[in-house]
mmCIF file of C-alpha atoms and ligand atoms in Angstrom:
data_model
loop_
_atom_site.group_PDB
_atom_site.id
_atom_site.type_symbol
_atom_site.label_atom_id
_atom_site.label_comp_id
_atom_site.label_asym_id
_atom_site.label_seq_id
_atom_site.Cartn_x
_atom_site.Cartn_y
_atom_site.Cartn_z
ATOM 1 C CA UNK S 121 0.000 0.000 0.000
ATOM 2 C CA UNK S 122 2.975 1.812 0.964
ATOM 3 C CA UNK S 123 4.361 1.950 -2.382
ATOM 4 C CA UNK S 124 1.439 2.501 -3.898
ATOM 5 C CA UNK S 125 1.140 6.070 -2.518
ATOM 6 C CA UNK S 126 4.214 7.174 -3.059
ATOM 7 C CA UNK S 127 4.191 6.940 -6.424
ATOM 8 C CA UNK S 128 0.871 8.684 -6.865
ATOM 9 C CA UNK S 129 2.611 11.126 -5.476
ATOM 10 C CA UNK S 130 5.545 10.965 -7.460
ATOM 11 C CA UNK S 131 3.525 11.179 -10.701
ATOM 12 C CA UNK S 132 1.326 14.616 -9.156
ATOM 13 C CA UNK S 133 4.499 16.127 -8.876
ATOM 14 C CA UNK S 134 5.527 15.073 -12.588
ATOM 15 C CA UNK S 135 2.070 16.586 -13.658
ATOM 16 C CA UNK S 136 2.264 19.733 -12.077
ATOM 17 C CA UNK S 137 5.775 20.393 -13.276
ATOM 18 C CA UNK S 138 4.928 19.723 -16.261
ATOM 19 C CA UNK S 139 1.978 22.353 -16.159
ATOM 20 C CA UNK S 140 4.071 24.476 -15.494
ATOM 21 C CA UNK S 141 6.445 24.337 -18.372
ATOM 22 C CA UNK S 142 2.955 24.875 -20.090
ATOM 23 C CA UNK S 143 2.928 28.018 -19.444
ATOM 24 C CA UNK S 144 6.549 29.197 -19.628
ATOM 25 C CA UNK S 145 8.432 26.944 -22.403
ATOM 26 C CA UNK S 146 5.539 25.914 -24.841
ATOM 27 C CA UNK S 147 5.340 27.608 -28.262
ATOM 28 C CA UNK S 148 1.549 27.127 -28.055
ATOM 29 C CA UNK S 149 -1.614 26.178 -26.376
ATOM 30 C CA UNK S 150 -0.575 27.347 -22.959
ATOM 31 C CA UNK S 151 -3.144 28.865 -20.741
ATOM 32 C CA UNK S 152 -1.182 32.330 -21.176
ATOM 33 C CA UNK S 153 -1.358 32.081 -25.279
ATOM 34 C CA UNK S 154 -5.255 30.994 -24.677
ATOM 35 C CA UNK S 155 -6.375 34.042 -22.381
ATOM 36 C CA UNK S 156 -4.498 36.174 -25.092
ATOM 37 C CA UNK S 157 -6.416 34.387 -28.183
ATOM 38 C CA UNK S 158 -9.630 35.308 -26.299
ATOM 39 C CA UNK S 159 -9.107 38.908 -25.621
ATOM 40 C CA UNK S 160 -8.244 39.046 -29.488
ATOM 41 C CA UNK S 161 -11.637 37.413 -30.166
ATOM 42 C CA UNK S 162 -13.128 40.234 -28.268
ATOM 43 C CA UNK S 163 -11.371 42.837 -29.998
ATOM 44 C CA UNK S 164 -12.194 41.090 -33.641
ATOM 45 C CA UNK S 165 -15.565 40.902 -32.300
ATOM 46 C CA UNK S 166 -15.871 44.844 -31.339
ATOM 47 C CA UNK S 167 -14.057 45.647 -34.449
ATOM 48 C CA UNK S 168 -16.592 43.711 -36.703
ATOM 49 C CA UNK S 169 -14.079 41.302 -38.018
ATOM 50 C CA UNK S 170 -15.719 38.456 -36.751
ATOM 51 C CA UNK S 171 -18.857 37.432 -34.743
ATOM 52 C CA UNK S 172 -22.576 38.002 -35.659
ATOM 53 C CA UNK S 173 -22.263 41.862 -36.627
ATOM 54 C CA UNK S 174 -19.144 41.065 -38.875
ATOM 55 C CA UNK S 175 -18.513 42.979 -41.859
ATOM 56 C CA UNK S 176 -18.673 41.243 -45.404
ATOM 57 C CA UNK S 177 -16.478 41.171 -48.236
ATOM 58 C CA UNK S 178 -16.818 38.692 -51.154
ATOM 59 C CA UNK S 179 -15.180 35.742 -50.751
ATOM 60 C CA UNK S 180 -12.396 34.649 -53.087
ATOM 61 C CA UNK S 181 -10.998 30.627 -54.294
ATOM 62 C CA UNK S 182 -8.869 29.734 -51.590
ATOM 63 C CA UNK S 183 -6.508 26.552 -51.423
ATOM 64 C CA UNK S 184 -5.754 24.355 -48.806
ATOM 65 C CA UNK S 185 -4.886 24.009 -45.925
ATOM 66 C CA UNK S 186 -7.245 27.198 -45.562
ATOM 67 C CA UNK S 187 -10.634 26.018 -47.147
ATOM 68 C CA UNK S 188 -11.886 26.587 -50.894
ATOM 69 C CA UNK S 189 -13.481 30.042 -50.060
ATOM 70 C CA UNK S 190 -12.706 32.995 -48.240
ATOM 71 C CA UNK S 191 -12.239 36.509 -47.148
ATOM 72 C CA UNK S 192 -9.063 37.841 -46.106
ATOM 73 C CA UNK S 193 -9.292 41.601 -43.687
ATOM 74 C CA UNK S 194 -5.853 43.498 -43.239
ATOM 75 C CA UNK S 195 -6.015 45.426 -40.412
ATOM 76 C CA UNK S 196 -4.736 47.032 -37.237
ATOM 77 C CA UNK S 197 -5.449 45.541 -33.997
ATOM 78 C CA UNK S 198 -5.460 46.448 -30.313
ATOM 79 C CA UNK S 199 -4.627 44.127 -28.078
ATOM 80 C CA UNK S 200 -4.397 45.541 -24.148
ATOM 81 C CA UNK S 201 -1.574 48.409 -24.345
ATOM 82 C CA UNK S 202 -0.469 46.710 -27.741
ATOM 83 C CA UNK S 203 -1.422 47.715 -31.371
ATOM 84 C CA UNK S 204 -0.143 45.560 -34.369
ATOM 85 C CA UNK S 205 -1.155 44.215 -37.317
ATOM 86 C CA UNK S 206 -3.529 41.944 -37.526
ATOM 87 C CA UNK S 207 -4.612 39.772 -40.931
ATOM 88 C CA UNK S 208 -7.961 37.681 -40.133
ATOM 89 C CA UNK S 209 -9.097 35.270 -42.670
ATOM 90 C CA UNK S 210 -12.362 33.697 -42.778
ATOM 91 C CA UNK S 211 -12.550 29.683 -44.267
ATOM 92 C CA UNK S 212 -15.658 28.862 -45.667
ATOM 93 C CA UNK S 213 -16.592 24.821 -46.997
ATOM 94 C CA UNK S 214 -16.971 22.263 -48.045
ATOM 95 C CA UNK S 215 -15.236 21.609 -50.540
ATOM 96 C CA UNK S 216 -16.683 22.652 -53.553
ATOM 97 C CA UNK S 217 -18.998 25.072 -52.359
ATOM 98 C CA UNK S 218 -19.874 27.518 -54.995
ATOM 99 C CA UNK S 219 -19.459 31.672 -54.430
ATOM 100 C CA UNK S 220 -23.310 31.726 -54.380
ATOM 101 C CA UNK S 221 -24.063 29.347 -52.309
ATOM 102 C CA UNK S 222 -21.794 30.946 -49.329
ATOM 103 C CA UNK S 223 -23.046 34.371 -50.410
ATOM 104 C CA UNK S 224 -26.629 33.153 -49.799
ATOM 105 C CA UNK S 225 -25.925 31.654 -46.435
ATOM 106 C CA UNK S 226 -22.174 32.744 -45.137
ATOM 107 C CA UNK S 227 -22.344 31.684 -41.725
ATOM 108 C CA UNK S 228 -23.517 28.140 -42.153
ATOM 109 C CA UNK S 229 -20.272 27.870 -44.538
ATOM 110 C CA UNK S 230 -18.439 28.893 -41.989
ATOM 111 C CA UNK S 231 -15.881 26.223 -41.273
ATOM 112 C CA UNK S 232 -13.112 28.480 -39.268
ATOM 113 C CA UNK S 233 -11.352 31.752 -38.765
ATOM 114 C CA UNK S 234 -7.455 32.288 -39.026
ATOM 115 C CA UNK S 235 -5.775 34.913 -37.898
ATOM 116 C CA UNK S 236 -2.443 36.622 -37.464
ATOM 117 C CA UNK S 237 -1.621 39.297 -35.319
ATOM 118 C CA UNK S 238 1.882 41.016 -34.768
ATOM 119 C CA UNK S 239 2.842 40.738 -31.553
ATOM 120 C CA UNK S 240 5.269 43.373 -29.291
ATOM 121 C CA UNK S 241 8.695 43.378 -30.183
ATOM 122 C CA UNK S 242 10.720 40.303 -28.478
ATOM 123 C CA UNK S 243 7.725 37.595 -29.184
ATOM 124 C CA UNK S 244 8.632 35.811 -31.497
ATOM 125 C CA UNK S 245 11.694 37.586 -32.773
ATOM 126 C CA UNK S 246 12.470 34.411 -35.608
ATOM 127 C CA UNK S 247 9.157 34.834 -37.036
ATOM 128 C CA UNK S 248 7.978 38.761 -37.212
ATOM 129 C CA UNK S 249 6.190 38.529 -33.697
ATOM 130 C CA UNK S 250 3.189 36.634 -34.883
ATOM 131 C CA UNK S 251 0.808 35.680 -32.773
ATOM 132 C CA UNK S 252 -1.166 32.574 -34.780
ATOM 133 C CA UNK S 253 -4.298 31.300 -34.054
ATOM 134 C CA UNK S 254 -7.460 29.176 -35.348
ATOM 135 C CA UNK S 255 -10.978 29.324 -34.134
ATOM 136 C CA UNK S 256 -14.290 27.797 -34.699
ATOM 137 C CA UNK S 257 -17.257 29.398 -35.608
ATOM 138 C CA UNK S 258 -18.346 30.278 -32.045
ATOM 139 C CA UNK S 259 -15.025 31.849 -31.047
ATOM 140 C CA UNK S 260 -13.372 29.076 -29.395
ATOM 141 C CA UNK S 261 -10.020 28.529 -30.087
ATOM 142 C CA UNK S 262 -9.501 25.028 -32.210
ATOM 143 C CA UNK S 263 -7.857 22.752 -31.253
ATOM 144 C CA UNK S 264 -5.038 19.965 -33.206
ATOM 145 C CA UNK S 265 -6.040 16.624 -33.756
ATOM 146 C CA UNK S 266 -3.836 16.074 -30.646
ATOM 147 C CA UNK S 267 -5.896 18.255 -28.250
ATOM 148 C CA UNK S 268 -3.496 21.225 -28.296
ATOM 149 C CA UNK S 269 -5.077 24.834 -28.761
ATOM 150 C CA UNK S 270 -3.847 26.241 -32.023
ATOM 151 C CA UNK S 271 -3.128 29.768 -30.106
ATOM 152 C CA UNK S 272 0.415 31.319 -29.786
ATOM 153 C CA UNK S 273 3.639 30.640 -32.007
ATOM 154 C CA UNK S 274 1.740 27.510 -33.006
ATOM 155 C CA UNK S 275 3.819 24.836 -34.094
ATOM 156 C CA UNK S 276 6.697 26.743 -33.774
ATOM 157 C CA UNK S 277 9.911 24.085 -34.434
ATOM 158 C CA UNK S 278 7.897 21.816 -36.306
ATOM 159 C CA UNK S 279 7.807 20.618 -39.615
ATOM 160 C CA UNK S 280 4.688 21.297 -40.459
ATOM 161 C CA UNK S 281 1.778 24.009 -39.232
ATOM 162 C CA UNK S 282 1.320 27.762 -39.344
ATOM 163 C CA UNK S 283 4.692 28.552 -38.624
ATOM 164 C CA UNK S 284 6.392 25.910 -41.123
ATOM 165 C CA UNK S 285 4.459 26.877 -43.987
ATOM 166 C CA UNK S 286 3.899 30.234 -43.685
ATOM 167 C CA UNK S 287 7.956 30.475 -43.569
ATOM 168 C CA UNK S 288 7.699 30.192 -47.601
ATOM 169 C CA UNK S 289 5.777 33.214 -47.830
ATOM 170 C CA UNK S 290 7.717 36.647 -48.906
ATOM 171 C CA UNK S 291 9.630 38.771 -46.391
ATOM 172 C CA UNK S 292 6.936 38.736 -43.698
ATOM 173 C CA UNK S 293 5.439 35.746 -43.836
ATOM 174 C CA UNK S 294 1.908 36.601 -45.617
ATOM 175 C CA UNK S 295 1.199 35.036 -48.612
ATOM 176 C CA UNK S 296 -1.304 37.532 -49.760
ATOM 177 C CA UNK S 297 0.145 41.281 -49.763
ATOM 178 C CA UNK S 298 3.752 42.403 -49.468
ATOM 179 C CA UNK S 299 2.948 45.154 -47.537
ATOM 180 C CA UNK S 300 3.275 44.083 -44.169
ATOM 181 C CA UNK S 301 6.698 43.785 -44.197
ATOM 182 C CA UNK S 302 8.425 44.469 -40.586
ATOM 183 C CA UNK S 303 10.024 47.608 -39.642
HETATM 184 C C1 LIG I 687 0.394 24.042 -45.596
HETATM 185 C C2 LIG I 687 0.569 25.494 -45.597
HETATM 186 C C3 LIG I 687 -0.180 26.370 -44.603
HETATM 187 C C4 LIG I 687 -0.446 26.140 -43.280
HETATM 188 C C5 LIG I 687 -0.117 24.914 -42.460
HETATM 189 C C6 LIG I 687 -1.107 27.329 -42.780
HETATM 190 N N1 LIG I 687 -1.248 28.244 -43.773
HETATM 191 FE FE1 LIG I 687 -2.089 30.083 -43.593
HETATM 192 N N2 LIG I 687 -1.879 30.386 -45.606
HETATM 193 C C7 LIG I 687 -1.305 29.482 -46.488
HETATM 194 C C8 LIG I 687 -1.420 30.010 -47.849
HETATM 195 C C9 LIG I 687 -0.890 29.322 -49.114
HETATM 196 C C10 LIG I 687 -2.084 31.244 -47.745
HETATM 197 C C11 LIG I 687 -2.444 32.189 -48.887
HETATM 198 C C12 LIG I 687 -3.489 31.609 -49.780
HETATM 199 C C13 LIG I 687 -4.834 31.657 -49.205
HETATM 200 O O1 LIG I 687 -5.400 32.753 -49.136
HETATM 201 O O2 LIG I 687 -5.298 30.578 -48.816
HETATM 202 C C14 LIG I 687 -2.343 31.456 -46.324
HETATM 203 C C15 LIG I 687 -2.949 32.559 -45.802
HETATM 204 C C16 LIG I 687 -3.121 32.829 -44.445
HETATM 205 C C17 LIG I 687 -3.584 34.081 -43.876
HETATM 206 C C18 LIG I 687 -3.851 35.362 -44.666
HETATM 207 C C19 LIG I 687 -2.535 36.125 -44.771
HETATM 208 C C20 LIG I 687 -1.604 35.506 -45.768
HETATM 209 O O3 LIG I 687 -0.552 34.947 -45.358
HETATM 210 O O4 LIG I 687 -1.894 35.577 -46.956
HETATM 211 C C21 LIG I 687 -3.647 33.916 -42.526
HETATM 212 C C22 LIG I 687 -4.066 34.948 -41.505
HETATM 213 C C23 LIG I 687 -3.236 32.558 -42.245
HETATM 214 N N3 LIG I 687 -2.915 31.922 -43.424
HETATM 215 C C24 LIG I 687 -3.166 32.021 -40.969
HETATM 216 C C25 LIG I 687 -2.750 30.717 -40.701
HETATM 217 C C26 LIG I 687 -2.786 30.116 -39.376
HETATM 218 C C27 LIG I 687 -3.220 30.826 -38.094
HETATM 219 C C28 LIG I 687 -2.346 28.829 -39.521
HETATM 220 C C29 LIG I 687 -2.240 27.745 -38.474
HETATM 221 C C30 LIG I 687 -3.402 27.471 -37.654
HETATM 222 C C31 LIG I 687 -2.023 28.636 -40.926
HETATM 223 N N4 LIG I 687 -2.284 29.799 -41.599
HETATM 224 C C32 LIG I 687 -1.520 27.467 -41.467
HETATM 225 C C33 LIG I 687 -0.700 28.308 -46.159
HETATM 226 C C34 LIG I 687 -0.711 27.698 -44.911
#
């Protein structure tokens, strides 16, 4: 019985610790890079970027890994005492969905919004300061197929993800316009 205890406790300690490098060492999905996600939900929200008062555009043939449809918004965010750029694209499906039909109903097309948003100096200093992250429909951050948020320098060191991918794009890592290179 002894034994038994102790190494409960032995494996506590192991989780805790290991929550703690959550928030401190991981690239992304940490508790820290979630709370910051949300408050730049709220400002999308407020802003009309996203949310039920958001502002249309017409969408555009997309490619994957985004979705076959969407609208891209290049703007300015606010984010606490923080204001940086901020590039929010909305993913609309399935596949094969025609312009029409996502025109006629947008938000049940909906599959997910991706966003970048540039981040104080010191971030991310390897990759412009972005701040990536994916959410569904309703807001919530997404989540990988592994259960990890996709909120923060996601996937940062990996071969493949926002980060990996997005490395191929021009000077400042957005595919779409040039004109947001760093100072
Ligand atoms: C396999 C490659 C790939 C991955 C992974 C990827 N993207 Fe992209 N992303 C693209 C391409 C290509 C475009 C431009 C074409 C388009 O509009 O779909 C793009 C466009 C964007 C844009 C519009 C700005 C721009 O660069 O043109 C945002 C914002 C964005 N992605 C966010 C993300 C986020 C957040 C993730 C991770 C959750 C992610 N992307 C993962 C390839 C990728």
């Amino acid at each position: 019985m002894k034994m038994i205890a102790v190494s409960a406790v032995a494996s506590l300690s192991i989780a805790v610790g290991a929550a703690f490098a959550q928030d401190t060492d991981m690239p992304f999905g940490s508790e820290v890079e979630i709370d910051f996600a949300e408050r730049l939900w709220d400002h999308m929200e407020e802003e009309r970027l996203a949310g039920p008062e958001m502002i249309r555009s017409f969408p555009y043939m997309g490619s994957e890994p985004h979705g076959m449809m969407l609208e891209t918004f290049y703007a300015v965010g606010t984010v606490g005492d923080h204001t940086g750029d901020l590039v929010v694209k909305r993913n609309f499906g399935p596949e094969g969905v025609s312009i029409d039909e996502v025109l006629a109903s947008p938000d049940t097309h909906l599959g997910a919004y991706t966003v970048m948003f540039r981040r104080e100096e010191g971030y991310d200093p390897d990759n412009f300061d972005w701040f990536w992250a994916r959410y569904n429909p309703d807001g919530s951050v997404a989540q990988n197929p592994a259960g990890m948020a996709l909120a923060g320098r996601v996937a940062k060191g990996m071969e493949d993800g926002c980060i990996a991918c997005h490395q191929g794009a021009a000077d400042d890592m957005v595919f779409t316009s040039d004109h947001l290179v760093a100072d």
